[in-house]
Tab-separated table of C-alpha atoms and ligand atoms in Angstrom:
chain	number	residue	atom	x	y	z
Q	1	UNK	CA	-2.231	22.161	-15.290
Q	2	UNK	CA	-0.412	19.835	-17.604
Q	3	UNK	CA	1.258	16.537	-16.994
Q	4	UNK	CA	4.156	14.846	-18.525
Q	5	UNK	CA	5.966	11.430	-18.323
Q	6	UNK	CA	8.834	11.000	-15.973
Q	7	UNK	CA	10.599	9.726	-19.160
Q	8	UNK	CA	9.917	12.774	-21.069
Q	9	UNK	CA	8.712	11.104	-24.269
Q	10	UNK	CA	4.633	11.470	-24.059
Q	11	UNK	CA	2.489	14.369	-25.144
Q	12	UNK	CA	1.359	16.424	-22.283
Q	13	UNK	CA	-2.114	15.939	-21.057
Q	14	UNK	CA	-4.483	17.166	-18.465
Q	15	UNK	CA	-6.044	15.436	-15.295
Q	16	UNK	CA	-9.071	13.959	-16.924
Q	17	UNK	CA	-6.997	12.356	-19.648
Q	18	UNK	CA	-4.769	10.764	-17.237
Q	19	UNK	CA	-7.356	9.657	-14.805
Q	20	UNK	CA	-8.388	6.507	-16.427
Q	21	UNK	CA	-5.019	5.440	-17.550
Q	22	UNK	CA	-1.738	3.959	-16.007
Q	23	UNK	CA	1.681	4.427	-17.244
Q	24	UNK	CA	2.403	7.020	-20.041
Q	25	UNK	CA	2.730	5.520	-23.517
Q	26	UNK	CA	6.868	5.834	-23.045
Q	27	UNK	CA	6.594	3.587	-19.812
Q	28	UNK	CA	7.077	6.459	-17.417
Q	29	UNK	CA	4.740	7.815	-14.676
Q	30	UNK	CA	2.783	10.937	-14.942
Q	31	UNK	CA	3.614	14.016	-12.776
Q	32	UNK	CA	2.654	17.894	-13.444
Q	33	UNK	CA	4.548	20.018	-15.221
Q	34	UNK	CA	5.327	22.011	-12.233
Q	35	UNK	CA	3.983	21.643	-8.638
Q	36	UNK	CA	1.453	24.000	-7.818
Q	37	UNK	CA	2.654	26.229	-4.431
Q	38	UNK	CA	0.544	27.093	-1.414
Q	39	UNK	CA	0.903	30.341	0.165
Q	40	UNK	CA	1.037	30.922	3.823
Q	41	UNK	CA	-2.523	32.710	3.514
Q	42	UNK	CA	-3.965	29.901	2.106
Q	43	UNK	CA	-2.746	27.494	4.703
Q	44	UNK	CA	-4.188	29.867	7.295
Q	45	UNK	CA	-7.508	30.025	5.712
Q	46	UNK	CA	-7.352	25.900	5.134
Q	47	UNK	CA	-7.023	25.409	9.130
Q	48	UNK	CA	-10.602	25.582	9.689
Q	49	UNK	CA	-12.086	23.743	6.624
Q	50	UNK	CA	-13.861	20.415	6.902
Q	51	UNK	CA	-11.870	17.636	5.350
Q	52	UNK	CA	-14.033	17.522	2.143
Q	53	UNK	CA	-13.458	21.421	1.591
Q	54	UNK	CA	-9.679	20.869	2.088
Q	55	UNK	CA	-9.729	18.126	-0.240
Q	56	UNK	CA	-11.534	20.400	-2.796
Q	57	UNK	CA	-8.896	23.234	-2.283
Q	58	UNK	CA	-5.995	20.750	-2.571
Q	59	UNK	CA	-7.869	18.925	-5.547
Q	60	UNK	CA	-8.450	22.006	-7.595
Q	61	UNK	CA	-4.901	22.908	-7.871
Q	62	UNK	CA	-4.437	19.402	-10.008
Q	63	UNK	CA	-7.657	18.975	-11.544
Q	64	UNK	CA	-8.001	22.283	-13.400
Q	65	UNK	CA	-9.927	20.636	-16.028
Q	66	UNK	CA	-13.035	19.561	-13.683
Q	67	UNK	CA	-15.364	22.519	-13.205
Q	68	UNK	CA	-14.734	23.453	-9.591
Q	69	UNK	CA	-18.789	22.854	-8.627
Q	70	UNK	CA	-18.484	19.412	-9.784
Q	71	UNK	CA	-15.011	18.748	-8.043
Q	72	UNK	CA	-16.495	20.197	-4.688
Q	73	UNK	CA	-19.516	18.180	-4.976
Q	74	UNK	CA	-17.333	14.837	-5.726
Q	75	UNK	CA	-15.229	15.698	-2.484
Q	76	UNK	CA	-18.318	16.066	0.048
Q	77	UNK	CA	-19.544	12.895	-1.630
Q	78	UNK	CA	-16.424	10.969	-0.900
Q	79	UNK	CA	-15.193	12.554	2.338
Q	80	UNK	CA	-18.179	12.158	4.610
Q	81	UNK	CA	-18.541	10.814	8.241
Q	82	UNK	CA	-20.954	8.247	6.969
Q	83	UNK	CA	-18.137	6.706	4.473
Q	84	UNK	CA	-15.369	7.035	7.341
Q	85	UNK	CA	-17.483	5.688	10.209
Q	86	UNK	CA	-15.408	3.148	11.416
Q	87	UNK	CA	-13.586	5.555	13.842
Q	88	UNK	CA	-12.483	4.209	17.220
Q	89	UNK	CA	-14.305	5.266	20.509
Q	90	UNK	CA	-12.995	8.479	21.334
Q	91	UNK	CA	-12.372	9.550	17.856
Q	92	UNK	CA	-14.561	11.728	15.564
Q	93	UNK	CA	-15.662	10.464	12.509
Q	94	UNK	CA	-16.328	13.654	11.008
Q	95	UNK	CA	-12.771	14.366	10.844
Q	96	UNK	CA	-12.278	11.558	8.501
Q	97	UNK	CA	-8.518	11.384	9.285
Q	98	UNK	CA	-8.761	12.082	13.279
Q	99	UNK	CA	-5.531	12.765	14.895
Q	100	UNK	CA	-4.655	11.598	18.228
Q	101	UNK	CA	-1.712	12.212	20.671
Q	102	UNK	CA	0.071	8.856	21.294
Q	103	UNK	CA	2.898	9.925	23.547
Q	104	UNK	CA	4.929	12.905	24.747
Q	105	UNK	CA	8.428	12.362	26.109
Q	106	UNK	CA	11.493	14.665	26.600
Q	107	UNK	CA	9.835	17.502	24.529
Q	108	UNK	CA	9.052	15.272	21.584
Q	109	UNK	CA	5.473	14.256	20.564
Q	110	UNK	CA	4.211	11.219	18.708
Q	111	UNK	CA	1.001	11.363	17.013
Q	112	UNK	CA	-1.347	8.843	15.263
Q	113	UNK	CA	-3.423	10.132	12.216
Q	114	UNK	CA	-6.074	7.433	11.421
Q	115	UNK	CA	-6.358	6.912	7.633
Q	116	UNK	CA	-8.098	3.569	8.083
Q	117	UNK	CA	-11.709	4.281	9.014
Q	118	UNK	CA	-13.114	3.984	5.660
Q	119	UNK	CA	-15.058	1.032	4.330
Q	120	UNK	CA	-12.433	-1.724	4.213
Q	121	UNK	CA	-10.556	-0.527	7.038
Q	122	UNK	CA	-7.090	0.341	5.371
Q	123	UNK	CA	-5.791	3.643	3.977
Q	124	UNK	CA	-6.244	2.737	0.391
Q	125	UNK	CA	-9.941	3.754	0.829
Q	126	UNK	CA	-8.968	7.429	0.928
Q	127	UNK	CA	-7.734	7.547	-2.493
Q	128	UNK	CA	-9.764	4.648	-3.821
Q	129	UNK	CA	-13.116	6.260	-2.706
Q	130	UNK	CA	-12.314	9.287	-4.420
Q	131	UNK	CA	-11.379	7.503	-7.780
Q	132	UNK	CA	-14.702	5.665	-7.727
Q	133	UNK	CA	-16.614	9.019	-7.749
Q	134	UNK	CA	-14.124	10.583	-10.402
Q	135	UNK	CA	-14.355	7.621	-12.622
Q	136	UNK	CA	-18.076	7.391	-12.571
Q	137	UNK	CA	-18.504	11.291	-13.291
Q	138	UNK	CA	-16.122	11.145	-16.068
Q	139	UNK	CA	-17.586	8.102	-17.668
Q	140	UNK	CA	-21.196	9.727	-17.378
Q	141	UNK	CA	-19.844	12.840	-19.168
Q	142	UNK	CA	-18.266	10.710	-22.163
Q	143	UNK	CA	-21.050	7.919	-22.189
Q	144	UNK	CA	-18.410	5.519	-21.683
Q	145	UNK	CA	-17.809	2.355	-19.689
Q	146	UNK	CA	-14.947	0.797	-18.268
Q	147	UNK	CA	-14.277	-2.772	-16.699
Q	148	UNK	CA	-11.639	-2.683	-14.231
Q	149	UNK	CA	-9.303	-5.908	-14.162
Q	150	UNK	CA	-6.762	-6.611	-11.456
Q	151	UNK	CA	-5.423	-9.218	-9.195
Q	152	UNK	CA	-4.996	-8.845	-5.191
Q	153	UNK	CA	-3.965	-10.554	-2.317
Q	154	UNK	CA	-5.888	-8.213	-0.052
Q	155	UNK	CA	-6.181	-4.615	0.455
Q	156	UNK	CA	-6.077	-3.168	-2.865
Q	157	UNK	CA	-8.807	-5.469	-4.336
Q	158	UNK	CA	-11.264	-4.842	-1.733
Q	159	UNK	CA	-10.519	-1.087	-1.471
Q	160	UNK	CA	-11.213	-1.158	-5.228
Q	161	UNK	CA	-14.391	-3.219	-5.088
Q	162	UNK	CA	-15.680	-0.900	-2.193
Q	163	UNK	CA	-15.060	2.086	-4.393
Q	164	UNK	CA	-16.629	0.858	-7.360
Q	165	UNK	CA	-19.767	-0.967	-6.121
Q	166	UNK	CA	-23.014	0.278	-7.470
Q	167	UNK	CA	-21.206	2.790	-9.788
Q	168	UNK	CA	-22.654	3.495	-13.211
Q	169	UNK	CA	-20.795	2.338	-16.123
Q	170	UNK	CA	-18.179	0.438	-14.116
Q	171	UNK	CA	-17.516	-3.159	-13.595
Q	172	UNK	CA	-14.842	-5.035	-11.474
Q	173	UNK	CA	-13.137	-7.984	-12.100
Q	174	UNK	CA	-10.908	-9.160	-9.423
Q	175	UNK	CA	-8.617	-12.010	-9.412
Q	176	UNK	CA	-7.502	-13.264	-6.126
Q	177	UNK	CA	-5.771	-16.787	-4.997
Q	178	UNK	CA	-8.472	-19.252	-3.939
Q	179	UNK	CA	-8.507	-20.006	-0.178
Q	180	UNK	CA	-5.218	-18.082	0.401
Q	181	UNK	CA	-6.377	-14.766	1.507
Q	182	UNK	CA	-7.348	-14.464	5.263
Q	183	UNK	CA	-10.842	-15.516	6.252
Q	184	UNK	CA	-11.845	-11.705	7.017
Q	185	UNK	CA	-10.117	-10.328	3.735
Q	186	UNK	CA	-12.172	-13.186	1.965
Q	187	UNK	CA	-15.504	-12.187	3.500
Q	188	UNK	CA	-15.029	-8.554	2.917
Q	189	UNK	CA	-14.584	-8.883	-0.710
Q	190	UNK	CA	-16.850	-12.154	-1.456
Q	191	UNK	CA	-19.979	-11.015	0.520
Q	192	UNK	CA	-20.247	-7.817	-1.929
Q	193	UNK	CA	-23.520	-8.804	-3.867
Q	194	UNK	CA	-23.339	-5.824	-6.063
Q	195	UNK	CA	-24.106	-7.042	-9.811
Q	196	UNK	CA	-21.274	-4.864	-10.922
Q	197	UNK	CA	-18.673	-6.698	-9.139
Q	198	UNK	CA	-17.037	-9.985	-9.963
Q	199	UNK	CA	-14.829	-12.086	-7.687
Q	200	UNK	CA	-12.653	-14.668	-9.486
Q	201	UNK	CA	-10.998	-17.024	-7.143
Q	202	UNK	CA	-8.125	-18.644	-9.183
Q	203	UNK	CA	-6.560	-22.078	-8.210
Q	204	UNK	CA	-3.282	-20.834	-7.797
Q	205	UNK	CA	-1.286	-18.187	-6.004
Q	206	UNK	CA	-1.087	-14.621	-5.832
Q	207	UNK	CA	1.925	-14.491	-8.720
Q	208	UNK	CA	-0.588	-16.648	-10.965
Q	209	UNK	CA	-3.206	-14.107	-10.701
Q	210	UNK	CA	-0.630	-11.363	-11.697
Q	211	UNK	CA	0.754	-13.288	-14.542
Q	212	UNK	CA	-2.706	-13.452	-15.981
Q	213	UNK	CA	-3.267	-9.856	-15.413
Q	214	UNK	CA	-0.004	-8.982	-17.230
Q	215	UNK	CA	-1.229	-11.482	-20.107
Q	216	UNK	CA	-4.524	-9.652	-20.549
Q	217	UNK	CA	-2.804	-6.134	-20.402
Q	218	UNK	CA	-0.317	-7.362	-23.292
Q	219	UNK	CA	-3.238	-8.357	-25.303
Q	220	UNK	CA	-4.306	-5.016	-26.747
Q	221	UNK	CA	-6.782	-6.013	-28.776
Q	222	UNK	CA	-8.738	-7.768	-26.198
Q	223	UNK	CA	-8.126	-4.512	-23.591
Q	224	UNK	CA	-9.679	-2.258	-26.191
Q	225	UNK	CA	-12.556	-4.196	-27.147
Q	226	UNK	CA	-13.426	-5.081	-23.762
Q	227	UNK	CA	-12.600	-1.399	-22.497
Q	228	UNK	CA	-10.346	-3.101	-19.792
Q	229	UNK	CA	-8.479	-0.507	-17.390
Q	230	UNK	CA	-6.827	-1.052	-14.006
Q	231	UNK	CA	-6.550	1.096	-10.714
Q	232	UNK	CA	-3.034	0.440	-9.553
Q	233	UNK	CA	-1.171	2.314	-7.331
Q	234	UNK	CA	0.680	4.596	-10.130
Q	235	UNK	CA	-2.844	5.935	-10.775
Q	236	UNK	CA	-1.885	9.849	-10.472
Q	237	UNK	CA	-5.388	10.703	-8.913
Q	238	UNK	CA	-4.600	8.276	-6.288
Q	239	UNK	CA	-1.367	9.875	-5.360
Q	240	UNK	CA	-3.304	13.391	-5.422
Q	241	UNK	CA	-6.083	12.151	-3.281
Q	242	UNK	CA	-3.340	11.201	-0.644
Q	243	UNK	CA	-1.660	14.545	-0.685
Q	244	UNK	CA	-4.676	15.942	1.241
Q	245	UNK	CA	-4.311	14.080	4.363
Q	246	UNK	CA	-0.725	15.462	4.747
Q	247	UNK	CA	-2.155	18.771	4.674
Q	248	UNK	CA	-5.105	18.035	7.079
Q	249	UNK	CA	-2.268	16.116	9.518
Q	250	UNK	CA	0.005	19.084	9.393
Q	251	UNK	CA	-2.733	21.777	9.892
Q	252	UNK	CA	-4.400	19.621	12.911
Q	253	UNK	CA	-0.952	19.270	14.578
Q	254	UNK	CA	0.044	22.917	14.621
Q	255	UNK	CA	-1.088	26.514	15.093
Q	256	UNK	CA	0.945	28.785	12.829
Q	257	UNK	CA	2.724	27.981	9.637
Q	258	UNK	CA	6.033	28.733	11.179
Q	259	UNK	CA	5.737	25.295	12.923
Q	260	UNK	CA	7.103	22.164	11.178
Q	261	UNK	CA	6.071	18.624	11.434
Q	262	UNK	CA	7.762	15.018	10.205
Q	263	UNK	CA	5.650	12.107	9.137
Q	264	UNK	CA	6.468	8.429	9.524
Q	265	UNK	CA	4.944	6.506	6.412
Q	266	UNK	CA	4.593	2.503	6.533
Q	267	UNK	CA	5.816	2.152	2.766
Q	268	UNK	CA	5.793	-0.421	0.507
Q	269	UNK	CA	5.062	0.679	-3.267
Q	270	UNK	CA	6.051	4.279	-2.141
Q	271	UNK	CA	2.436	5.580	-3.110
Q	272	UNK	CA	1.600	7.021	0.243
Q	273	UNK	CA	4.756	8.795	0.989
Q	274	UNK	CA	5.359	9.921	-2.425
Q	275	UNK	CA	2.103	12.057	-1.636
Q	276	UNK	CA	3.837	13.258	1.395
Q	277	UNK	CA	6.848	14.500	-0.928
Q	278	UNK	CA	4.338	16.131	-3.118
Q	279	UNK	CA	2.863	18.010	-0.456
Q	280	UNK	CA	6.364	19.055	0.900
Q	281	UNK	CA	7.227	20.137	-2.694
Q	282	UNK	CA	3.955	22.344	-2.675
Q	283	UNK	CA	5.371	24.249	0.172
Q	284	UNK	CA	3.940	22.321	3.160
Q	285	UNK	CA	6.045	22.884	6.226
Q	286	UNK	CA	7.300	19.262	6.706
Q	287	UNK	CA	10.615	18.626	8.230
Q	288	UNK	CA	11.333	14.877	7.676
Q	289	UNK	CA	9.580	12.088	5.601
Q	290	UNK	CA	10.522	9.047	7.345
Q	291	UNK	CA	9.770	5.595	5.171
Q	292	UNK	CA	9.107	2.525	7.468
Q	293	UNK	CA	9.757	-0.648	6.000
Q	294	UNK	CA	9.346	-4.221	6.994
Q	295	UNK	CA	11.899	-7.170	6.358
Q	296	UNK	CA	11.473	-6.111	2.528
Q	297	UNK	CA	13.705	-3.178	2.777
Q	298	UNK	CA	14.368	-1.952	-0.535
Q	299	UNK	CA	13.542	1.773	0.201
Q	300	UNK	CA	15.436	1.598	3.769
Q	301	UNK	CA	18.503	0.458	1.703
Q	302	UNK	CA	18.066	3.273	-1.021
Q	303	UNK	CA	17.721	5.835	1.760
Q	304	UNK	CA	20.734	4.814	3.889
Q	305	UNK	CA	22.926	3.849	0.930
Q	306	UNK	CA	21.987	5.528	-2.465
Q	307	UNK	CA	21.758	2.153	-3.958
Q	308	UNK	CA	18.282	1.019	-5.343
Q	309	UNK	CA	18.261	-3.015	-5.715
Q	310	UNK	CA	15.072	-4.493	-6.657
Q	311	UNK	CA	14.601	-8.152	-5.057
Q	312	UNK	CA	13.825	-11.341	-6.830
Q	313	UNK	CA	10.779	-13.169	-5.778
Q	314	UNK	CA	12.949	-15.763	-3.498
Q	315	UNK	CA	14.200	-12.806	-1.843
Q	316	UNK	CA	10.855	-10.929	-1.225
Q	317	UNK	CA	9.577	-12.022	1.987
Q	318	UNK	CA	6.136	-12.985	3.332
Q	319	UNK	CA	5.691	-10.911	6.597
Q	320	UNK	CA	3.009	-10.130	9.197
Q	321	UNK	CA	2.717	-6.780	7.645
Q	322	UNK	CA	1.949	-8.268	4.052
Q	323	UNK	CA	0.760	-4.863	2.228
Q	324	UNK	CA	4.595	-3.821	2.293
Q	325	UNK	CA	5.872	-7.158	1.054
Q	326	UNK	CA	7.074	-5.560	-2.379
Q	327	UNK	CA	10.064	-6.278	-4.243
Q	328	UNK	CA	10.086	-2.971	-6.076
Q	329	UNK	CA	8.359	0.362	-5.515
Q	330	UNK	CA	6.298	1.315	-8.117
Q	331	UNK	CA	5.822	4.865	-7.477
Q	332	UNK	CA	9.412	5.499	-6.756
Q	333	UNK	CA	10.412	6.924	-10.258
Q	334	UNK	CA	8.130	9.616	-9.394
Q	335	UNK	CA	10.877	10.786	-6.731
Q	336	UNK	CA	13.599	9.805	-8.742
Q	337	UNK	CA	12.755	12.288	-11.369
Q	338	UNK	CA	12.444	15.326	-8.642
Q	339	UNK	CA	15.915	14.189	-6.984
Q	340	UNK	CA	17.291	14.321	-10.991
Q	341	UNK	CA	15.853	17.776	-11.385
Q	342	UNK	CA	13.528	16.640	-14.105
Q	343	UNK	CA	16.332	15.260	-16.226
Q	344	UNK	CA	13.981	12.419	-18.058
Q	345	UNK	CA	16.745	11.292	-20.236
Q	346	UNK	CA	18.507	9.765	-16.898
Q	347	UNK	CA	15.334	8.788	-15.364
Q	348	UNK	CA	14.684	6.739	-18.391
Q	349	UNK	CA	18.255	5.383	-18.582
Q	350	UNK	CA	18.054	4.444	-14.642
Q	351	UNK	CA	14.737	2.572	-14.941
Q	352	UNK	CA	16.087	0.705	-17.848
Q	353	UNK	CA	18.889	-0.243	-15.945
Q	354	UNK	CA	16.298	-1.532	-13.166
Q	355	UNK	CA	14.765	-3.798	-15.958
Q	356	UNK	CA	18.158	-5.032	-17.110
Q	357	UNK	CA	20.376	-5.066	-14.185
Q	358	UNK	CA	18.041	-4.945	-11.260
Q	359	UNK	CA	18.907	-1.341	-9.992
Q	360	UNK	CA	20.953	1.647	-9.886
Q	361	UNK	CA	23.456	3.310	-7.794
Q	362	UNK	CA	23.256	7.248	-6.697
Q	363	UNK	CA	25.942	7.025	-4.244
Q	364	UNK	CA	28.521	8.859	-6.432
Q	365	UNK	CA	32.203	7.266	-6.632
Q	366	UNK	CA	33.756	5.054	-9.270
Q	367	UNK	CA	30.945	3.086	-11.261
Q	368	UNK	CA	28.107	4.604	-9.731
Q	369	UNK	CA	25.282	6.233	-11.788
Q	370	UNK	CA	25.309	9.610	-10.525
Q	371	UNK	CA	25.918	11.383	-7.004
Q	372	UNK	CA	22.326	12.798	-6.282
Q	373	UNK	CA	22.481	10.844	-2.913
Q	374	UNK	CA	24.000	13.688	-1.436
Q	375	UNK	CA	20.967	15.559	-2.141
Q	376	UNK	CA	18.442	13.298	-0.189
Q	377	UNK	CA	18.513	15.204	2.972
Q	378	UNK	CA	17.122	18.130	0.928
Q	379	UNK	CA	13.967	16.428	0.449
Q	380	UNK	CA	13.751	15.593	3.915
Q	381	UNK	CA	13.797	11.630	3.534
Q	382	UNK	CA	14.944	9.524	6.304
Q	383	UNK	CA	14.143	5.680	6.729
Q	384	UNK	CA	13.971	2.731	9.145
Q	385	UNK	CA	13.079	-0.965	9.113
Q	386	UNK	CA	11.173	-3.226	11.661
Q	387	UNK	CA	11.063	-7.035	11.886
Q	388	UNK	CA	8.165	-9.506	13.073
Q	389	UNK	CA	9.520	-9.255	16.509
Q	390	UNK	CA	9.571	-5.631	16.480
Q	391	UNK	CA	5.707	-5.443	15.297
Q	392	UNK	CA	5.017	-7.801	18.159
Q	393	UNK	CA	6.803	-5.795	20.613
Q	394	UNK	CA	5.445	-2.327	19.598
Q	395	UNK	CA	1.878	-3.548	19.534
Q	396	UNK	CA	2.033	-4.790	23.080
Q	397	UNK	CA	3.970	-2.018	24.014
Q	398	UNK	CA	1.351	0.677	22.712
Q	399	UNK	CA	-1.741	-1.563	24.043
Q	400	UNK	CA	0.157	-1.407	27.676
Q	401	UNK	CA	0.778	2.318	27.822
Q	402	UNK	CA	-2.076	3.800	25.890
Q	403	UNK	CA	-4.653	1.160	25.658
Q	404	UNK	CA	-4.956	1.286	21.860
Q	405	UNK	CA	-4.592	-1.545	19.593
Q	406	UNK	CA	-2.254	-0.880	16.321
Q	407	UNK	CA	-2.174	-3.065	13.311
Q	408	UNK	CA	1.264	-4.590	12.112
Q	409	UNK	CA	1.741	-1.932	9.574
Q	410	UNK	CA	1.058	1.052	11.738
Q	411	UNK	CA	3.493	-0.824	14.316
Q	412	UNK	CA	6.177	-0.747	11.627
Q	413	UNK	CA	5.609	3.143	11.559
Q	414	UNK	CA	5.722	3.479	15.323
Q	415	UNK	CA	8.657	1.498	15.998
Q	416	UNK	CA	10.692	3.569	13.106
Q	417	UNK	CA	8.900	6.986	14.262
Q	418	UNK	CA	10.618	6.698	17.859
Q	419	UNK	CA	14.170	6.223	16.579
Q	420	UNK	CA	13.668	9.787	14.862
Q	421	UNK	CA	11.821	11.522	17.724
Q	422	UNK	CA	13.096	15.203	17.590
Q	423	UNK	CA	12.099	17.579	20.452
Q	424	UNK	CA	9.831	20.653	19.157
Q	425	UNK	CA	8.786	18.771	15.963
Q	426	UNK	CA	5.795	16.710	16.142
Q	427	UNK	CA	5.990	13.274	14.658
Q	428	UNK	CA	2.870	12.304	13.011
Q	429	UNK	CA	2.778	8.455	12.205
Q	430	UNK	CA	0.248	7.431	9.320
Q	431	UNK	CA	-2.136	4.602	10.595
Q	432	UNK	CA	-2.754	2.716	7.585
Q	433	UNK	CA	-4.979	-0.319	8.643
Q	434	UNK	CA	-7.062	-1.198	11.568
Q	435	UNK	CA	-5.973	-4.265	13.517
Q	436	UNK	CA	-9.202	-6.275	12.692
Q	437	UNK	CA	-7.746	-6.809	9.127
Q	438	UNK	CA	-4.491	-8.693	10.637
Q	439	UNK	CA	-5.942	-10.563	13.597
Q	440	UNK	CA	-3.639	-13.444	13.493
Q	441	UNK	CA	-0.820	-11.323	14.567
Q	442	UNK	CA	-2.800	-9.254	16.980
Q	443	UNK	CA	-3.648	-12.455	18.528
Q	444	UNK	CA	0.070	-13.501	18.729
Q	445	UNK	CA	0.962	-10.223	20.214
Q	446	UNK	CA	-1.833	-9.686	22.750
Q	447	UNK	CA	-3.378	-13.105	23.070
Q	448	UNK	CA	-7.067	-11.807	22.464
Q	449	UNK	CA	-8.741	-10.911	19.330
Q	450	UNK	CA	-8.548	-7.303	18.016
Q	451	UNK	CA	-11.672	-5.572	18.299
Q	452	UNK	CA	-13.965	-5.063	15.037
Q	453	UNK	CA	-15.942	-2.139	14.288
Q	454	UNK	CA	-19.568	-2.107	14.343
Q	455	UNK	CA	-21.143	-4.249	11.322
Q	456	UNK	CA	-18.050	-6.277	10.811
Q	457	UNK	CA	-18.865	-8.792	13.796
Q	458	UNK	CA	-19.994	-11.669	11.650
Q	459	UNK	CA	-18.977	-10.891	8.127
Q	460	UNK	CA	-17.452	-14.248	7.779
Q	461	UNK	CA	-20.960	-15.723	7.847
Q	462	UNK	CA	-22.453	-13.723	5.217
Q	463	UNK	CA	-23.263	-15.488	2.061
Q	464	UNK	CA	-20.488	-15.323	-0.636
Q	465	UNK	CA	-20.434	-14.502	-4.158
Q	466	UNK	CA	-17.430	-15.592	-6.310
Q	467	UNK	CA	-16.565	-17.946	-9.404
Q	468	UNK	CA	-13.712	-20.463	-8.994
Q	469	UNK	CA	-11.346	-20.689	-11.986
Q	470	UNK	CA	-8.179	-22.618	-13.179
Q	471	UNK	CA	-5.160	-20.307	-13.512
Q	472	UNK	CA	-5.989	-20.205	-17.316
Q	473	UNK	CA	-5.901	-16.997	-19.245
Q	474	UNK	CA	-8.294	-18.265	-21.689
Q	475	UNK	CA	-10.948	-19.232	-19.221
Q	476	UNK	CA	-10.662	-15.772	-17.492
Q	477	UNK	CA	-10.795	-13.784	-20.929
Q	478	UNK	CA	-13.947	-15.938	-21.866
Q	479	UNK	CA	-15.591	-15.044	-18.484
Q	480	UNK	CA	-14.819	-11.368	-18.947
Q	481	UNK	CA	-15.886	-11.138	-22.209
Q	482	UNK	CA	-19.112	-12.946	-21.204
Q	483	UNK	CA	-19.865	-10.422	-18.428
Q	484	UNK	CA	-18.946	-6.875	-19.580
Q	485	UNK	CA	-22.288	-6.137	-20.708
Q	486	UNK	CA	-20.786	-4.415	-23.734
W	501	PLP	C1	-0.759	-0.603	0.602
W	501	PLP	C2	-0.316	-0.434	2.269
W	501	PLP	C3	0.620	0.093	2.784
W	501	PLP	C4	1.888	0.565	1.638
W	501	PLP	O1	1.554	1.813	0.893
W	501	PLP	P1	2.420	2.181	-0.235
W	501	PLP	O2	1.480	3.328	-0.693
W	501	PLP	O3	2.556	1.168	-1.004
W	501	PLP	O4	3.674	2.547	0.254
W	501	PLP	C5	1.130	0.049	3.872
W	501	PLP	N1	0.140	-0.154	4.975
W	501	PLP	C6	-1.216	-0.716	4.333
W	501	PLP	C7	-2.229	-1.366	5.618
W	501	PLP	C8	-1.454	-0.999	2.883
W	501	PLP	O5	-2.525	-1.365	2.693
């Protein structure tokens, strides 16, 4: 299996070669030359597999240069009931992403697939935990070291730290805005005592942190000498790891391959739902893929109109589903590549236009950049959006009817999923976080605290380990250089 850039100007690489990298050298994103296909016979065999064995079967179609026995061991180490232990009462942790029926009405069925039972209570663990194991494995093979440098306002940073903690050859340097994360998120990250994890609290806002990450990525000499890498959402292995739970959800919700299911996905950077698109391209019988956004509705706008218009910072809202507060969707280019039938010259031109003019228009007609919006239906995509009031209403409604507390991102998903209920086609909403992470809004909706999984009762009281630093690139670089152990 070879990987090529969406923009067509990078040499083909194998899975291990793109594992540690980010963008392709031509500024595009990596995709397989051709999507591997699944047969009906394979799907039948996969129905009874454990999550870890299913992950192995899916991964082996993409990571063809990793010896199968090693891949299988990595999948089992990653997807164990012990790692995904934060299942709710009544859920079976050994299923890793347990599926439950939420409601049945007029012949249509709404299900919830729990992706957030991992160490940081958000779905990013599903991919990041595998990435941690794959990185450690690959680095050990090449006797190499990696220093991960990133910025976070919450979910990604903690998922990365919990995935990399204690891993040989890896250190993590994570910037976050000082005193701007929730007490719970701060405690989750700062209570890690592992010597390979470095939390840097920056006196500034998230944008200051991100600017410093950009400044360091542009310093190629520093990056090379300090072996700096990233784990952002465009990483191909993260996307592949997410493909697995679409298979699991489908196989758990059906009994035969002539049935279809739809998925609704709370979306921000288009990473999660891009994995659903890939599962569908592989032949998984998915009917609709519904992108649910919050007030930051770039994706909803595109799927309704064919116009992709990225937002400026002033137009990017801070919402109560903050992990979906994005102004442009970093994985979107992968889908556009497929929508344009792999025409990498046009992909390159469109995303150049995103940089220079802030977007593009595929709705057809005079002045547009193409008419491919007419083909969207063939890819199953639909979309909808949700507001703060919708989240409060949905959280209350689900609590009252079914006795389950859902988080704000999942509430965006449930709200939109209900608008697309179709008799005879089960609709699976992906649960992307547990409510304990976004307790403020749960209090607002329900007038009480969200339940916390065992072991999280008092995390705010644990000793914290972090460095406070000015928003000063030179100071951050000096700190990194002094602690990489190179
Ligand atoms: C990251 C995140 C999302 C958005 O996922 P994308 O892959 O960026 O679309 C949704 N919900 C939660 C809780 C998240 O952490």
